[in-house]
mmCIF file of C-alpha atoms in Angstrom:
data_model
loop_
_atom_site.group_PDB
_atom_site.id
_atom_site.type_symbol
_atom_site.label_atom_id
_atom_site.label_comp_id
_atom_site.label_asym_id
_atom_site.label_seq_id
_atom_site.Cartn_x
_atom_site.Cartn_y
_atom_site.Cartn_z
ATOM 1 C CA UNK A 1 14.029 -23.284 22.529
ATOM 2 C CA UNK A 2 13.292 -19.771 24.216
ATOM 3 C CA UNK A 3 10.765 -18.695 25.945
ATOM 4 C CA UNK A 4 9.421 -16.061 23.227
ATOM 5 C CA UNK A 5 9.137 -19.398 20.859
ATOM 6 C CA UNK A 6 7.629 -21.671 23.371
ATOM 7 C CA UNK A 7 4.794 -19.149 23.589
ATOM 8 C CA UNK A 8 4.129 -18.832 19.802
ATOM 9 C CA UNK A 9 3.562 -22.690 19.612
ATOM 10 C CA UNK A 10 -0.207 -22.090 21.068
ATOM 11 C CA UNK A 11 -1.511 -19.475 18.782
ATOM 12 C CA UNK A 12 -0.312 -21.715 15.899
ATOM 13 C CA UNK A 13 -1.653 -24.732 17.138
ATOM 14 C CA UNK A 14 -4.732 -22.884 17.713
ATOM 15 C CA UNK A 15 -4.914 -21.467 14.506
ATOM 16 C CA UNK A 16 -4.028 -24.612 12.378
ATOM 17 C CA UNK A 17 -7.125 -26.784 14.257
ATOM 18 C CA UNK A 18 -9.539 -24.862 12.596
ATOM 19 C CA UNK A 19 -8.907 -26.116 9.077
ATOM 20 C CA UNK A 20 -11.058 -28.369 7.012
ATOM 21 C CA UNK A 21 -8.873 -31.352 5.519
ATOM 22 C CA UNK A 22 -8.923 -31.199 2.210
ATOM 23 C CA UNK A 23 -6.302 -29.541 0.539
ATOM 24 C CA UNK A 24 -8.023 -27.680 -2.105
ATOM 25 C CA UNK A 25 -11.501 -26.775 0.188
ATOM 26 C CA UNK A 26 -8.841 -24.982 2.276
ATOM 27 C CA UNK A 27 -7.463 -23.145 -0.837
ATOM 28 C CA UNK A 28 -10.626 -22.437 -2.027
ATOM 29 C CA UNK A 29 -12.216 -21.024 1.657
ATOM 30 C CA UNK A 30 -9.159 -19.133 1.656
ATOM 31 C CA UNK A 31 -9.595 -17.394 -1.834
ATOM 32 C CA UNK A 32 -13.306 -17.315 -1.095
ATOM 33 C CA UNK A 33 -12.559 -15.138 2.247
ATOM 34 C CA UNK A 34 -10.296 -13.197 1.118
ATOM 35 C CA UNK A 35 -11.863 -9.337 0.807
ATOM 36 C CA UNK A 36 -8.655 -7.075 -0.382
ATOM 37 C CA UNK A 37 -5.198 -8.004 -1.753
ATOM 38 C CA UNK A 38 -2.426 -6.005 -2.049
ATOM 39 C CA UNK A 39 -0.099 -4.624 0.703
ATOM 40 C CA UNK A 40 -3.111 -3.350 3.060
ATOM 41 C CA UNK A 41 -4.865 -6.561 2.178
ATOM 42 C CA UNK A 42 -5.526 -10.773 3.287
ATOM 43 C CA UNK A 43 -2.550 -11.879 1.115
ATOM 44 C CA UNK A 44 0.462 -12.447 2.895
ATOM 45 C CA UNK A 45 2.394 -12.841 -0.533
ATOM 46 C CA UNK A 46 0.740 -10.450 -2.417
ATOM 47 C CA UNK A 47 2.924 -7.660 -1.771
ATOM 48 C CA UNK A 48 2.539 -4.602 -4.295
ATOM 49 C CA UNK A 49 6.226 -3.758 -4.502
ATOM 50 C CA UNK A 50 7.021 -3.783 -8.713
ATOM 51 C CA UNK A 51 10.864 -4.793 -8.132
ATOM 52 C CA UNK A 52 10.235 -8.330 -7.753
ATOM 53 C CA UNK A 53 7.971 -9.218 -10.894
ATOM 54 C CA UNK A 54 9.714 -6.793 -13.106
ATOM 55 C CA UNK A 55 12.871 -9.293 -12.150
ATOM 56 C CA UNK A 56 11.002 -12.200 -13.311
ATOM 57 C CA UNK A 57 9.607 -10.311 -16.200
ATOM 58 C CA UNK A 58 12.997 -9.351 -17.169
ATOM 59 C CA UNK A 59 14.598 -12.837 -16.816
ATOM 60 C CA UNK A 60 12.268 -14.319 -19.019
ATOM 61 C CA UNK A 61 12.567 -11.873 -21.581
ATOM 62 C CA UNK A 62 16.253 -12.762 -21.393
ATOM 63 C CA UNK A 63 16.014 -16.373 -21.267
ATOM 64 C CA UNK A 64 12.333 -17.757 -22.732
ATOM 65 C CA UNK A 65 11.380 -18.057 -26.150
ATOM 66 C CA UNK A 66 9.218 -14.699 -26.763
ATOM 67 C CA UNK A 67 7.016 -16.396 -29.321
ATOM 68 C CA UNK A 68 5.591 -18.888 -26.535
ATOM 69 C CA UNK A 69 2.972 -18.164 -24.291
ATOM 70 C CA UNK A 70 3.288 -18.392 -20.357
ATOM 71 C CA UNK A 71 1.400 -20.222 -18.300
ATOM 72 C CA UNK A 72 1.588 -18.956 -14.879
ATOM 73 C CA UNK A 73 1.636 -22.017 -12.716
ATOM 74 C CA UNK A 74 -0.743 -21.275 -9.032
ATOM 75 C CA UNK A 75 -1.356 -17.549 -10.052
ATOM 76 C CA UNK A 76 -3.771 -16.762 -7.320
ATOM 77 C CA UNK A 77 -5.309 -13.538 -7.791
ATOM 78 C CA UNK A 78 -3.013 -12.957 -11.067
ATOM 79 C CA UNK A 79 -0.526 -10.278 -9.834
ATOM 80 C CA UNK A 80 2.358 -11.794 -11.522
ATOM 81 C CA UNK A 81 -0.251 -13.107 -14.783
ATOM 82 C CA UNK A 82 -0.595 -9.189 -15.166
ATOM 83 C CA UNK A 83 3.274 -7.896 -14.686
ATOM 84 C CA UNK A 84 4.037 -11.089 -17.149
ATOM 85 C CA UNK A 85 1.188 -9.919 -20.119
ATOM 86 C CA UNK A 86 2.632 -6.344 -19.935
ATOM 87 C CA UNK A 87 6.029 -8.096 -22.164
ATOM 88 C CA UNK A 88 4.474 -11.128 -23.659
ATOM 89 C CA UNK A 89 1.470 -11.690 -26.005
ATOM 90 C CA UNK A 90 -0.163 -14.482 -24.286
ATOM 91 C CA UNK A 91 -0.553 -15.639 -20.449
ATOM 92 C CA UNK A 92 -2.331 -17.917 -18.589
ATOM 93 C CA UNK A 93 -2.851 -18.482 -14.928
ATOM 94 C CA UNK A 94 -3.499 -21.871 -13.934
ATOM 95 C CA UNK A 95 -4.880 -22.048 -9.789
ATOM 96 C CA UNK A 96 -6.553 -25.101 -8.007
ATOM 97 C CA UNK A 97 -9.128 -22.701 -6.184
ATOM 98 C CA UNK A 98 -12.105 -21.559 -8.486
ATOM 99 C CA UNK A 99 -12.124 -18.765 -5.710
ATOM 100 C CA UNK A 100 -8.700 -17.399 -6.696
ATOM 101 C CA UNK A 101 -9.427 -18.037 -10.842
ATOM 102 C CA UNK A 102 -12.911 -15.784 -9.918
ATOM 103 C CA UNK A 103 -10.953 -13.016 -8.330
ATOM 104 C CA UNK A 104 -7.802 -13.301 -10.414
ATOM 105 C CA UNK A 105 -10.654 -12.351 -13.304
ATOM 106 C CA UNK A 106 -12.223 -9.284 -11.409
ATOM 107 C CA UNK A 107 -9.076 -8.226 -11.268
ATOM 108 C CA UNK A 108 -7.396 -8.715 -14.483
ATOM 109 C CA UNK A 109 -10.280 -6.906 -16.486
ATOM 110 C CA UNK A 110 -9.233 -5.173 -19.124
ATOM 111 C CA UNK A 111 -6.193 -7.041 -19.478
ATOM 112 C CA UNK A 112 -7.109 -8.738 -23.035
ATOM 113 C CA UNK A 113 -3.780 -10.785 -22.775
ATOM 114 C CA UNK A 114 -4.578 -12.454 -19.587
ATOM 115 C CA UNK A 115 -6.697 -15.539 -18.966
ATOM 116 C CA UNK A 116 -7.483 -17.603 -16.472
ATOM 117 C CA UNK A 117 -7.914 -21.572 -15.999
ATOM 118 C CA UNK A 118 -8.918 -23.794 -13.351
ATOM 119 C CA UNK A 119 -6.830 -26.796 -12.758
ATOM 120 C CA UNK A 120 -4.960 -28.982 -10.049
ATOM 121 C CA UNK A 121 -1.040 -28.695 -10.935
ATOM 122 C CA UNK A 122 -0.239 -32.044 -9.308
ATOM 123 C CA UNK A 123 -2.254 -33.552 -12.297
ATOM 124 C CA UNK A 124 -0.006 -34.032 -15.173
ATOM 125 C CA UNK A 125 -2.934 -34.693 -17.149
ATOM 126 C CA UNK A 126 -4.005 -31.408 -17.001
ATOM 127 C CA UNK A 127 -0.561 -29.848 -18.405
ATOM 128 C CA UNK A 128 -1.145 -32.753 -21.076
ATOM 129 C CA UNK A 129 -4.403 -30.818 -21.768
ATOM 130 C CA UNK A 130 -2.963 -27.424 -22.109
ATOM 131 C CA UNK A 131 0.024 -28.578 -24.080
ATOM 132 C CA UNK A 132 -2.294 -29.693 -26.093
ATOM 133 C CA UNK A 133 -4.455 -26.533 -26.532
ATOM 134 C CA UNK A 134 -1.137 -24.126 -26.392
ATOM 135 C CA UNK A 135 1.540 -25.932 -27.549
ATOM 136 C CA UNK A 136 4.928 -25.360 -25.652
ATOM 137 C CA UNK A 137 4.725 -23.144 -23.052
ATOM 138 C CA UNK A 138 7.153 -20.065 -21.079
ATOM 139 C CA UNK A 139 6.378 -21.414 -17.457
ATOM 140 C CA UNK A 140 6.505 -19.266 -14.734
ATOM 141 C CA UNK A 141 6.083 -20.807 -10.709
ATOM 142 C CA UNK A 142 6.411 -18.646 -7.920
ATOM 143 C CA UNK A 143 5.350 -19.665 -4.322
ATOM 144 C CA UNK A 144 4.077 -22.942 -5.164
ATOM 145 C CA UNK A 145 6.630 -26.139 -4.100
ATOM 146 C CA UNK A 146 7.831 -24.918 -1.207
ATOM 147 C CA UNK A 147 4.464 -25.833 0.359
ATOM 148 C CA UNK A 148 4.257 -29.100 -1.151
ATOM 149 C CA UNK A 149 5.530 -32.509 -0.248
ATOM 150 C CA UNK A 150 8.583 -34.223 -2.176
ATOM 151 C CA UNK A 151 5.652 -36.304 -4.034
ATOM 152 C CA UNK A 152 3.432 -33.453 -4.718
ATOM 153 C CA UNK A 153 6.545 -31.369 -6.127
ATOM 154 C CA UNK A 154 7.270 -34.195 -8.707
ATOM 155 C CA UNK A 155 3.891 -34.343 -9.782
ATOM 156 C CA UNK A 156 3.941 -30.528 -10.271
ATOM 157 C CA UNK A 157 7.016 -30.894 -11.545
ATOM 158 C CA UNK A 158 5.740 -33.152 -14.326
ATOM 159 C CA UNK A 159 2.882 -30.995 -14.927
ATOM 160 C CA UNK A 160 5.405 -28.464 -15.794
ATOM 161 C CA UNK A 161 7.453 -30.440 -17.894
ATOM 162 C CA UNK A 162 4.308 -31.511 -19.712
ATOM 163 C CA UNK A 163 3.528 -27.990 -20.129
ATOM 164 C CA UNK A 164 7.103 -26.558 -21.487
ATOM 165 C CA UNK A 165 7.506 -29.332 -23.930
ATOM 166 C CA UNK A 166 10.716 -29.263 -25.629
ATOM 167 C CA UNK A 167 11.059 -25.680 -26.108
ATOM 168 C CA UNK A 168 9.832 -23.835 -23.056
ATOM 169 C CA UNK A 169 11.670 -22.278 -20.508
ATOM 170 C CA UNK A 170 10.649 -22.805 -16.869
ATOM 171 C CA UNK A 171 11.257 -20.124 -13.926
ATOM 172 C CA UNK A 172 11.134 -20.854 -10.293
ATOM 173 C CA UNK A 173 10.976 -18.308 -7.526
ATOM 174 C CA UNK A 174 10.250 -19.986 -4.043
ATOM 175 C CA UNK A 175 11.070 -19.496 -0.813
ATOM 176 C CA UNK A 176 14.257 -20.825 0.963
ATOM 177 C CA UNK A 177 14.175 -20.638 4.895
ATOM 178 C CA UNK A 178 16.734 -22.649 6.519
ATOM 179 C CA UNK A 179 15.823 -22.587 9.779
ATOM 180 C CA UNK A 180 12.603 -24.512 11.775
ATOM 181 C CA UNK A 181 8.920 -23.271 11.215
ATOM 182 C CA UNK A 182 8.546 -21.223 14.484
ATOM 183 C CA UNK A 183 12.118 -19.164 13.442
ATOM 184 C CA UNK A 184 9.814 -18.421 10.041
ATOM 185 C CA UNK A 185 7.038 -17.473 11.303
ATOM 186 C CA UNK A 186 8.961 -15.136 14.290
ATOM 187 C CA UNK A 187 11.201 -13.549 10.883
ATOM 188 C CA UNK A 188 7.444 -12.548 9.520
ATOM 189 C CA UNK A 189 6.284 -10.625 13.092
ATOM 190 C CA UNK A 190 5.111 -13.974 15.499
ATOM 191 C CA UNK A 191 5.640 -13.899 18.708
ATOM 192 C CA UNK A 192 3.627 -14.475 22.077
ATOM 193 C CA UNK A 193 1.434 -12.231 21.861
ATOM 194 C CA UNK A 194 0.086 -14.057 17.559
ATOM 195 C CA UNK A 195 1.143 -13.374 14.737
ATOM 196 C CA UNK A 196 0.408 -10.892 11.946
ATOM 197 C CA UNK A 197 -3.441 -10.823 10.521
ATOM 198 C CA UNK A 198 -2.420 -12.031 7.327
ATOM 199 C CA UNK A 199 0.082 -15.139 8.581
ATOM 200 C CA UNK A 200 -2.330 -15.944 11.237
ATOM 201 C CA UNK A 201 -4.875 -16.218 8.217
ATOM 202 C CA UNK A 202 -2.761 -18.047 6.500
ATOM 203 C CA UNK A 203 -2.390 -20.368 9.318
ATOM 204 C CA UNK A 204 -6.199 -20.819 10.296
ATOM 205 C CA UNK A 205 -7.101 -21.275 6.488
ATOM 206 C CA UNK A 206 -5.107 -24.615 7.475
ATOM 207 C CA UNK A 207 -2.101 -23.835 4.252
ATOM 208 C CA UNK A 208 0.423 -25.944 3.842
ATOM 209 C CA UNK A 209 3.341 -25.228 5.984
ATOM 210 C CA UNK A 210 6.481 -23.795 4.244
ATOM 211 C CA UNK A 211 9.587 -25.928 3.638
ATOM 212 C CA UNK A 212 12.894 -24.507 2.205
ATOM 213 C CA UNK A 213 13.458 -25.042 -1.566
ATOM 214 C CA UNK A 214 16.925 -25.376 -2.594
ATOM 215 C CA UNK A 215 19.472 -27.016 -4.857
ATOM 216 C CA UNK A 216 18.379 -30.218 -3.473
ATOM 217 C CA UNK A 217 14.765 -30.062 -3.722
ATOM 218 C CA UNK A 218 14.997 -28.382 -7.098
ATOM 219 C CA UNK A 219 17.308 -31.267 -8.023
ATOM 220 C CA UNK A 220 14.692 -33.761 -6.850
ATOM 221 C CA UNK A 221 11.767 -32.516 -8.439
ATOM 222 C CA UNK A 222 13.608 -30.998 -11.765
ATOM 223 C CA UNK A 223 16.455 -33.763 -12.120
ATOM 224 C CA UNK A 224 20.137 -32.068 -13.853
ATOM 225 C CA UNK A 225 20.261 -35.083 -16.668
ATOM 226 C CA UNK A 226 16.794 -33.771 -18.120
ATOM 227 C CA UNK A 227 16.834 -29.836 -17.690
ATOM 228 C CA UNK A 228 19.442 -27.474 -18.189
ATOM 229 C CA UNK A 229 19.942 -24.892 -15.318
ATOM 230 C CA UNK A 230 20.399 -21.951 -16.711
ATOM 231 C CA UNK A 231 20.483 -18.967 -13.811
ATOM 232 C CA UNK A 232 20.059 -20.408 -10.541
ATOM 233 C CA UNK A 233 19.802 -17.382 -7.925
ATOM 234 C CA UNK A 234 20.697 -18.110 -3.900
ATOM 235 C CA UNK A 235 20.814 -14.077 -3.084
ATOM 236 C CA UNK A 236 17.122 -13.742 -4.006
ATOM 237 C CA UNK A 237 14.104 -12.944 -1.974
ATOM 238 C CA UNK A 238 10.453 -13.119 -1.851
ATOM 239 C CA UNK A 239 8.507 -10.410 -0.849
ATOM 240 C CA UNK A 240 5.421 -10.064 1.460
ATOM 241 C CA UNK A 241 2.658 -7.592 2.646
ATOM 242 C CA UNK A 242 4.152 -5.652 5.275
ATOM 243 C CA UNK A 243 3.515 -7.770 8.274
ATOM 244 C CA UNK A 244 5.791 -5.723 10.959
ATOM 245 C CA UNK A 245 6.053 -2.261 9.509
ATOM 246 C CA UNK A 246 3.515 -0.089 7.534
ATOM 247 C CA UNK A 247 4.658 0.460 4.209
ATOM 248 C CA UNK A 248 7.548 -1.462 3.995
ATOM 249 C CA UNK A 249 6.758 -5.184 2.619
ATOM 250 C CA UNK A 250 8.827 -8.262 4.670
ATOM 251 C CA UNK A 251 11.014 -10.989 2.719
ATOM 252 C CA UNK A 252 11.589 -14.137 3.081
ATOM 253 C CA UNK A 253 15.058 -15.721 1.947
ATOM 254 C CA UNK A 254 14.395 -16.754 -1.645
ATOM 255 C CA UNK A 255 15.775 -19.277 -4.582
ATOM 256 C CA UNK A 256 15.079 -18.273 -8.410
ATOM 257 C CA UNK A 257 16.017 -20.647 -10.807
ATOM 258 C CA UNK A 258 15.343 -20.366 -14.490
ATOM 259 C CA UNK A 259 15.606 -24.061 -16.638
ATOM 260 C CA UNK A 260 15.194 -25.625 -19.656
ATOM 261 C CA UNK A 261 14.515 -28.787 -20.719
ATOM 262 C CA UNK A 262 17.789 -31.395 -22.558
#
């Protein structure tokens, strides 16, 4: 390891002990705390670069039923809810944090197409419940099972299926670092002397900690005998708020996959 590592292994160590333990108190402090998003702002995903949602946007509009509503699946403050109800007639985001539903609200108002649910994605009871109130569903997940466990993606991953039903379309953006945690957080700006405001936030909130999402784990979680792959994307990134240089939003090595279920 080299020296400039070694000495980024305190500030994240100090950062990560301040977090309460449960998973979805941390979420919600974090939403709760947060006082701007955008690139200037808390979020360190919520960059305000267009090129990356008006990708998704387009590759559903290629690939999903348009007569289907979207659910978007951990929509946070609702960026990508909003680019996604500028082409399609009905969206929903879906977070775990009432704190992120709240401000996903403020600042969706005036979009008449977008609305906004509460509910824990690792529950596939609660797709069962929206199936049930929507009916098959476009279902769109960025930035949400790379930070969860091999059991917590299958869960989520059967919320989703719930969700699509037989005629949905699923799309999956998440990120896809290879290499070990303190080579992802130095790519983002760490180094000895911290980290960026928004990773260290990130960090202190007590988030779970990246892994890399690839064939493999989308295998695990979305098995090939029961959904179709229909793009699957290894060239793609995920942007952030500028963490090194003003103005100019970081990435993050990405995987987009769009499926369907047999």
């Amino acid at each position: 390891m080299n020296v400039g590592r070694a000495l980024l292994i305190p500030h994240v160590v100090r950062l990560s002990l301040r977090a309460p333990r449960d998973v979805t108190v941390r979420w919600d402090r974090y939403w709760a705390s947060t006082t701007a998003t955008g690139d200037t702002g808390d979020v360190l995903w919520d960059a305000s670069s267009t090129d990356e949602p008006q990708r998704y946007v387009e590759l559903l509009a290629a690939h999903a039923d348009p007569t289907l509503p979207v659910v978007d699946a951990g929509c946070g403050n609702g960026r990508y809810t909003r680019a996604l109800a500028g082409r399609f007639d009905r969206v929903v985001g879906v977070d775990i944090a009432a704190a992120a539903i709240a401000r996903a609200r403020r600042e969706s108002a005036g979009v008449a197409n977008a609305e906004f649910r509460v509910a824990d994605l690792t529950d596939a009871d609660a797709g069962r419940a929206l199936h049930d109130e929507l009916g098959d569903c476009t279902v769109f997940v960025r930035g949400v099972l790379h930070v969860l466990g091999p059991e917590a993606a299958r869960r989520t991953a059967a919320t989703v299926a719930a969700l699509a039903g037989r005629r949905g379309t699923v799309l999956l953006a998440e990120t896809d670092y290879r290499g070990p945690l303190l080579g992802y957080l130095e790519s983002l700006g760490g180094g000895p002397r911290g980290l960026p405001a928004p990773l260290a936030r990130a960090l202190s909130a007590g988030l779970p900690r990246p892994h890399r999402f690839g064939d493999a784990e989308r295998d695990a979680a979305f098995p090939p005998d029961r959904w179709e792959r229909v793009l699957v994307d290894h060239t793609a990134v995920i942007r952030t708020v500028p963490l090194r240089t003003p103005d100019v939003p970081d990435t993050v090595p990405g995987h987009v996959a769009v499926l369907r279920p047999r």
